[in-house]
Coordinates of C-alpha atoms and ligand atoms in Angstrom, one line a residue:
X1 CA 0.0 0.0 0.0
X2 CA 2.9 2.4 0.9
X3 CA 4.3 1.8 -2.6
X4 CA 1.0 2.9 -4.2
X5 CA 0.8 6.0 -2.0
X6 CA 4.2 7.2 -3.4
X7 CA 2.9 7.0 -7.0
X8 CA 2.4 10.4 -8.6
X9 CA -1.2 11.0 -9.6
X10 CA -1.9 11.2 -13.3
X11 CA -3.1 14.6 -14.5
X12 CA -6.2 14.8 -16.6
X13 CA -8.0 17.9 -17.9
X14 CA -11.7 18.4 -17.0
X15 CA -14.0 16.2 -19.1
X16 CA -15.5 12.7 -19.5
X17 CA -14.0 9.4 -18.3
X18 CA -15.0 5.8 -18.0
X19 CA -16.2 6.5 -14.4
X20 CA -17.7 9.9 -14.8
X21 CA -19.9 11.8 -17.2
X22 CA -17.9 14.9 -16.1
X23 CA -15.0 15.4 -13.8
X24 CA -13.0 18.6 -13.1
X25 CA -9.3 18.7 -13.8
X26 CA -7.5 15.9 -12.0
X27 CA -6.1 15.6 -9.5
X28 CA -8.7 17.9 -7.8
X29 CA -7.4 21.2 -6.5
X30 CA -7.0 21.5 -2.7
X31 CA -6.3 24.7 -0.7
X32 CA -2.5 25.4 -0.7
X33 CA -2.8 27.3 2.7
X34 CA -1.4 24.3 4.6
X35 CA 1.1 23.1 2.0
X36 CA 4.6 22.2 3.1
X37 CA 6.9 23.8 2.1
X38 CA 4.7 26.9 2.4
X39 CA 3.4 28.6 -0.7
X40 CA 2.4 32.0 0.6
X41 CA 1.5 33.5 -2.8
X42 CA -0.7 30.6 -3.8
X43 CA -2.3 30.6 -0.4
X44 CA -3.2 34.3 -0.6
X45 CA -4.6 33.9 -4.1
X46 CA -6.7 30.9 -3.0
X47 CA -8.1 32.8 0.0
X48 CA -8.8 36.0 -2.0
X49 CA -10.4 34.0 -4.9
X50 CA -12.9 32.7 -2.4
X51 CA -14.3 36.2 -1.9
X52 CA -13.8 37.9 -5.3
X53 CA -16.1 35.9 -7.5
X54 CA -19.6 34.5 -7.1
X55 CA -18.5 31.5 -5.0
X56 CA -20.7 29.6 -2.5
X57 CA -19.2 31.6 0.5
X58 CA -20.0 34.9 -1.2
X59 CA -23.6 33.7 -1.7
X60 CA -23.9 32.6 1.9
X61 CA -22.6 36.0 3.0
X62 CA -25.2 37.8 0.8
X63 CA -27.9 35.6 2.3
X64 CA -26.6 36.3 5.8
X65 CA -26.7 40.1 5.2
X66 CA -30.1 40.1 3.6
X67 CA -31.6 38.0 6.5
X68 CA -29.9 40.1 9.2
X69 CA -30.9 43.5 7.8
X70 CA -34.5 42.6 6.6
X71 CA -35.7 39.6 8.5
X72 CA -33.8 39.1 11.8
X73 CA -35.7 39.6 15.1
X74 CA -34.6 42.3 17.5
X75 CA -32.0 41.2 20.2
X76 CA -34.3 42.8 22.8
X77 CA -37.1 40.5 21.7
X78 CA -34.9 37.4 21.9
X79 CA -34.2 38.1 25.6
X80 CA -37.1 35.9 26.7
X81 CA -38.2 32.6 25.1
X82 CA -41.2 33.7 23.0
X83 CA -43.1 32.1 20.2
X84 CA -42.8 35.2 18.0
X85 CA -39.0 35.2 17.3
X86 CA -38.7 31.4 17.5
X87 CA -41.3 31.0 14.7
X88 CA -39.6 33.8 12.8
X89 CA -36.2 32.0 12.8
X90 CA -37.9 28.7 11.9
X91 CA -39.6 30.4 9.0
X92 CA -36.3 31.9 7.8
X93 CA -34.6 28.5 7.9
X94 CA -37.4 26.5 6.3
X95 CA -38.0 29.3 3.8
X96 CA -34.3 29.4 2.8
X97 CA -34.1 25.6 2.3
X98 CA -37.4 25.3 0.4
X99 CA -36.5 28.2 -1.9
X100 CA -32.9 27.2 -2.7
X101 CA -33.3 23.4 -2.8
X102 CA -36.5 23.6 -4.8
X103 CA -35.1 26.1 -7.3
X104 CA -31.9 24.1 -7.8
X105 CA -33.8 20.7 -8.1
X106 CA -36.3 22.2 -10.5
X107 CA -33.7 23.8 -12.7
X108 CA -31.3 20.8 -12.9
X109 CA -33.6 17.8 -12.6
X110 CA -37.2 18.7 -13.6
X111 CA -36.6 21.3 -16.3
X112 CA -33.1 19.7 -17.1
X113 CA -31.9 23.3 -17.7
X114 CA -28.4 22.1 -18.7
X115 CA -29.3 18.5 -19.5
X116 CA -26.3 16.4 -18.4
X117 CA -23.6 19.0 -19.1
X118 CA -21.2 19.2 -16.2
X119 CA -23.1 16.4 -14.4
X120 CA -20.7 14.2 -12.5
X121 CA -22.8 11.0 -12.5
X122 CA -25.2 10.6 -15.3
X123 CA -27.7 8.3 -13.5
X124 CA -31.0 9.9 -12.5
X125 CA -32.4 10.2 -9.0
X126 CA -33.5 6.7 -7.9
X127 CA -36.8 5.0 -7.2
X128 CA -36.0 2.2 -4.8
X129 CA -37.4 0.6 -1.6
X130 CA -34.1 1.6 0.1
X131 CA -35.6 5.1 0.4
X132 CA -38.4 6.3 2.6
X133 CA -41.6 6.6 0.4
X134 CA -39.7 4.5 -2.2
X135 CA -38.2 7.5 -4.0
X136 CA -34.9 9.2 -3.4
X137 CA -36.2 12.8 -3.9
X138 CA -39.2 12.5 -1.5
X139 CA -37.0 10.6 1.0
X140 CA -34.4 13.4 0.8
X141 CA -37.0 16.2 1.1
X142 CA -38.5 14.5 4.2
X143 CA -35.2 14.0 6.0
X144 CA -34.0 17.5 5.1
X145 CA -37.2 19.1 6.6
X146 CA -38.1 16.8 9.4
X147 CA -34.6 16.2 10.7
X148 CA -31.8 18.6 9.5
X149 CA -33.7 21.9 9.3
X150 CA -35.3 21.3 12.7
X151 CA -31.9 20.5 14.3
X152 CA -30.3 23.5 12.6
X153 CA -33.2 25.8 13.9
X154 CA -32.9 24.4 17.4
X155 CA -29.2 25.2 17.5
X156 CA -29.7 28.7 16.3
X157 CA -32.5 29.3 18.8
X158 CA -30.3 28.1 21.6
X159 CA -27.4 30.3 20.5
X160 CA -29.7 33.4 20.1
X161 CA -31.2 32.9 23.6
X162 CA -27.8 32.5 25.2
X163 CA -26.3 35.4 23.3
X164 CA -29.2 37.8 23.9
X165 CA -29.0 37.1 27.6
X166 CA -25.3 38.0 27.7
X167 CA -24.1 34.5 28.7
X168 CA -21.5 34.5 25.8
X169 CA -19.4 37.3 24.4
X170 CA -20.8 38.8 21.3
X171 CA -19.9 41.4 18.7
X172 CA -22.5 44.2 18.5
X173 CA -21.2 45.9 15.4
X174 CA -18.5 46.0 12.7
X175 CA -17.0 49.1 14.3
X176 CA -16.4 47.4 17.6
X177 CA -13.6 45.3 16.1
X178 CA -13.3 45.6 12.3
X179 CA -10.2 43.3 12.0
X180 CA -11.8 40.5 14.0
X181 CA -15.1 41.0 12.2
X182 CA -13.4 40.3 8.9
X183 CA -10.9 37.7 10.1
X184 CA -13.6 35.6 11.7
X185 CA -15.1 34.8 8.3
X186 CA -11.8 33.1 7.4
X187 CA -11.7 31.4 10.7
X188 CA -15.2 30.1 10.2
X189 CA -14.2 28.6 6.8
X190 CA -11.3 26.6 8.4
X191 CA -13.4 25.7 11.5
X192 CA -16.2 24.4 9.3
X193 CA -13.8 22.1 7.4
X194 CA -12.0 20.9 10.6
X195 CA -15.3 20.2 12.5
X196 CA -16.9 18.5 9.5
X197 CA -13.9 16.2 9.1
X198 CA -13.9 15.0 12.7
X199 CA -17.7 14.6 13.1
X200 CA -17.7 12.8 9.8
X201 CA -15.0 10.4 10.8
X202 CA -16.9 9.8 14.0
X203 CA -20.1 8.8 12.2
X204 CA -18.1 6.4 10.0
X205 CA -17.4 4.2 13.0
X206 CA -19.3 1.0 12.3
X207 CA -22.1 1.4 14.9
X208 CA -22.8 5.0 14.1
X209 CA -22.5 4.3 10.3
X210 CA -25.0 1.5 10.5
X211 CA -27.5 3.3 12.7
X212 CA -27.0 6.9 11.8
X213 CA -24.9 7.9 8.8
X214 CA -26.1 5.1 6.6
X215 CA -29.3 7.2 6.0
X216 CA -27.2 9.9 4.2
X217 CA -25.1 7.3 2.3
X218 CA -28.0 5.6 0.7
X219 CA -27.5 8.5 -1.8
X220 CA -24.7 7.0 -3.9
X221 CA -25.6 9.5 -6.6
X222 CA -26.7 12.9 -5.1
X223 CA -29.0 15.8 -5.9
X224 CA -29.7 19.1 -4.1
X225 CA -32.1 17.6 -1.6
X226 CA -29.5 14.9 -0.6
X227 CA -27.2 17.4 1.1
X228 CA -29.2 17.6 4.3
X229 CA -30.9 14.2 4.1
X230 CA -29.5 13.2 7.5
X231 CA -30.5 11.2 10.6
X232 CA -31.4 13.5 13.5
X233 CA -28.2 12.4 15.4
X234 CA -26.1 13.3 12.4
X235 CA -27.9 16.6 12.0
X236 CA -27.3 17.4 15.7
X237 CA -23.5 16.7 15.2
X238 CA -23.3 18.5 11.9
X239 CA -24.8 21.8 13.1
X240 CA -22.9 21.6 16.4
X241 CA -20.2 23.6 14.6
X242 CA -22.2 26.5 15.9
X243 CA -20.5 25.9 19.3
X244 CA -17.6 28.0 18.1
X245 CA -19.9 31.1 18.5
X246 CA -20.4 30.2 22.2
X247 CA -16.6 30.7 22.6
X248 CA -15.5 33.3 20.1
X249 CA -17.2 36.7 20.0
X250 CA -19.6 36.7 17.1
X251 CA -22.0 39.0 15.3
X252 CA -25.3 37.6 14.1
X253 CA -24.0 37.9 10.5
X254 CA -21.2 35.5 11.4
X255 CA -23.6 33.0 12.8
X256 CA -26.0 33.3 9.9
X257 CA -23.1 33.0 7.4
X258 CA -21.8 29.9 9.2
X259 CA -25.2 28.3 9.3
X260 CA -26.0 29.1 5.7
X261 CA -22.6 27.6 4.7
X262 CA -23.6 24.4 6.5
X263 CA -27.2 24.3 5.2
X264 CA -27.3 25.9 1.8
X265 CA -23.7 24.9 1.2
X266 CA -24.7 21.2 1.5
X267 CA -27.7 21.7 -0.9
X268 CA -25.3 23.2 -3.5
X269 CA -22.4 20.9 -2.9
X270 CA -24.6 17.8 -3.5
X271 CA -26.2 19.3 -6.6
X272 CA -24.5 16.7 -8.7
X273 CA -23.3 19.3 -11.3
X274 CA -19.9 21.0 -11.1
X275 CA -21.4 24.4 -12.1
X276 CA -24.7 26.0 -13.1
X277 CA -24.9 27.0 -16.7
X278 CA -27.3 29.7 -17.9
X279 CA -27.6 29.9 -21.6
X280 CA -24.4 27.8 -21.9
X281 CA -22.5 30.3 -19.8
X282 CA -21.1 29.3 -16.4
X283 CA -23.2 31.2 -13.9
X284 CA -21.8 29.8 -10.6
X285 CA -20.0 27.0 -8.9
X286 CA -22.4 24.3 -7.5
X287 CA -21.4 20.7 -6.7
X288 CA -18.3 19.4 -5.0
X289 CA -16.5 16.6 -6.8
X290 CA -14.4 16.1 -3.7
X291 CA -17.6 15.1 -1.8
X292 CA -19.1 13.3 -4.8
X293 CA -16.1 11.0 -4.5
X294 CA -17.0 10.3 -0.9
X295 CA -20.5 9.3 -1.9
X296 CA -19.2 6.8 -4.5
X297 CA -16.2 5.4 -2.6
X298 CA -17.3 5.9 1.0
X299 CA -14.0 5.6 3.0
X300 CA -12.3 8.8 1.6
X301 CA -12.7 12.6 1.6
X302 CA -14.3 12.9 5.0
X303 CA -13.4 16.6 5.0
X304 CA -13.4 19.4 2.4
X305 CA -11.0 21.2 0.1
X306 CA -10.2 23.9 2.6
X307 CA -8.0 21.8 4.9
X308 CA -5.9 18.8 3.9
X309 CA -6.9 16.6 6.8
X310 CA -7.7 13.7 4.4
X311 CA -4.2 14.0 2.9
X312 CA -2.6 14.0 6.4
X313 CA -4.6 11.0 7.5
X314 CA -4.3 8.9 4.3
X315 CA -7.9 9.1 3.1
X316 CA -7.6 11.7 0.3
X317 CA -9.1 10.7 -3.0
X318 CA -7.9 13.1 -5.7
X319 CA -10.2 11.8 -8.4
X320 CA -7.5 9.8 -10.3
X321 CA -7.8 6.1 -11.1
X322 CA -4.6 5.6 -9.0
X323 CA -6.4 7.1 -6.0
X324 CA -9.4 4.8 -6.6
X325 CA -7.1 1.8 -6.4
X326 CA -5.5 3.1 -3.2
X327 CA -8.9 3.9 -1.6
X328 CA -10.2 0.4 -2.5
X329 CA -7.2 -1.2 -0.8
X330 CA -7.8 1.0 2.2
X331 CA -11.5 0.0 2.3
X332 CA -10.5 -3.7 2.2
X333 CA -8.2 -3.1 5.2
X334 CA -10.9 -1.3 7.1
X335 CA -13.5 -4.1 6.5
X336 CA -11.0 -6.8 7.2
X337 CA -10.6 -5.3 10.7
X338 CA -14.4 -5.3 11.4
Ligands
ZN401 ZN1 -19.9 9.7 5.0
ZN402 ZN1 -22.9 14.0 1.5

């Protein structure tokens, strides 16, 4: 196995292969921020690129700002547990998921707006008794709304109540600490990747996989509604990333940005298409091939492109056939131990 790991991955331009209807350039790009030896220029370019084009984080920030300025309840109102603001937050979360996941699913899968262009796996959404209600889409919608969105909302309500009562340090405005206000968005991106890797590894332990995470992994091929199709225990773990805001001083825009990155981010990263095309022009980034590989090969890519934890711990699949061989060998070892 060690011998295979030393092999250099073959490079391939974006396109079609035996395994994929479409794949990005291989091996897939990872953030160079943690590269050794350090590549400061590449790291700065990667970090700035995240914020200078219409990337998912930019969309999540726009959503966070719109919600904060136009829809968010008053902090004074949140002081006491009251149905008014609780229902308002629930409405925002359910509304956001329904709008974005429905729009994306309708465009890509019902209207077939870009047919199979830039679609990773050409297979359609499944109809199978493996899924609740016998169809992948209704199953995924059910678990997204009845499990993940409820858990996400519960975490946000808890945070708001604790913050409004002054039990954790908060940031009241940009002017209070402009450097921290901006820097925290970068910290959240790394934290999200770090936290996701570890909770994801945890739920790949056999008992938790069989009883919890299996529900998400029934989706070997994924669509927008698959992103948050999670067991309640997984949902609880997944959104527990919010705990960072109980420790580090946060503004509601930070919390909203973080929660939209986890929720809407999962809807888009599971879209199944690399990018959205509008009139044949690339409109924006959508699916994550890094995570699509996890859904096909299971025991790889537990984290994301932002931190090389998979590379450090030997579970990185870079999309090349060499990596597939290595991950299959790893899987055999894992299952031999069970
Ligand atoms: Zn998994
Ligand atoms: Zn997934």
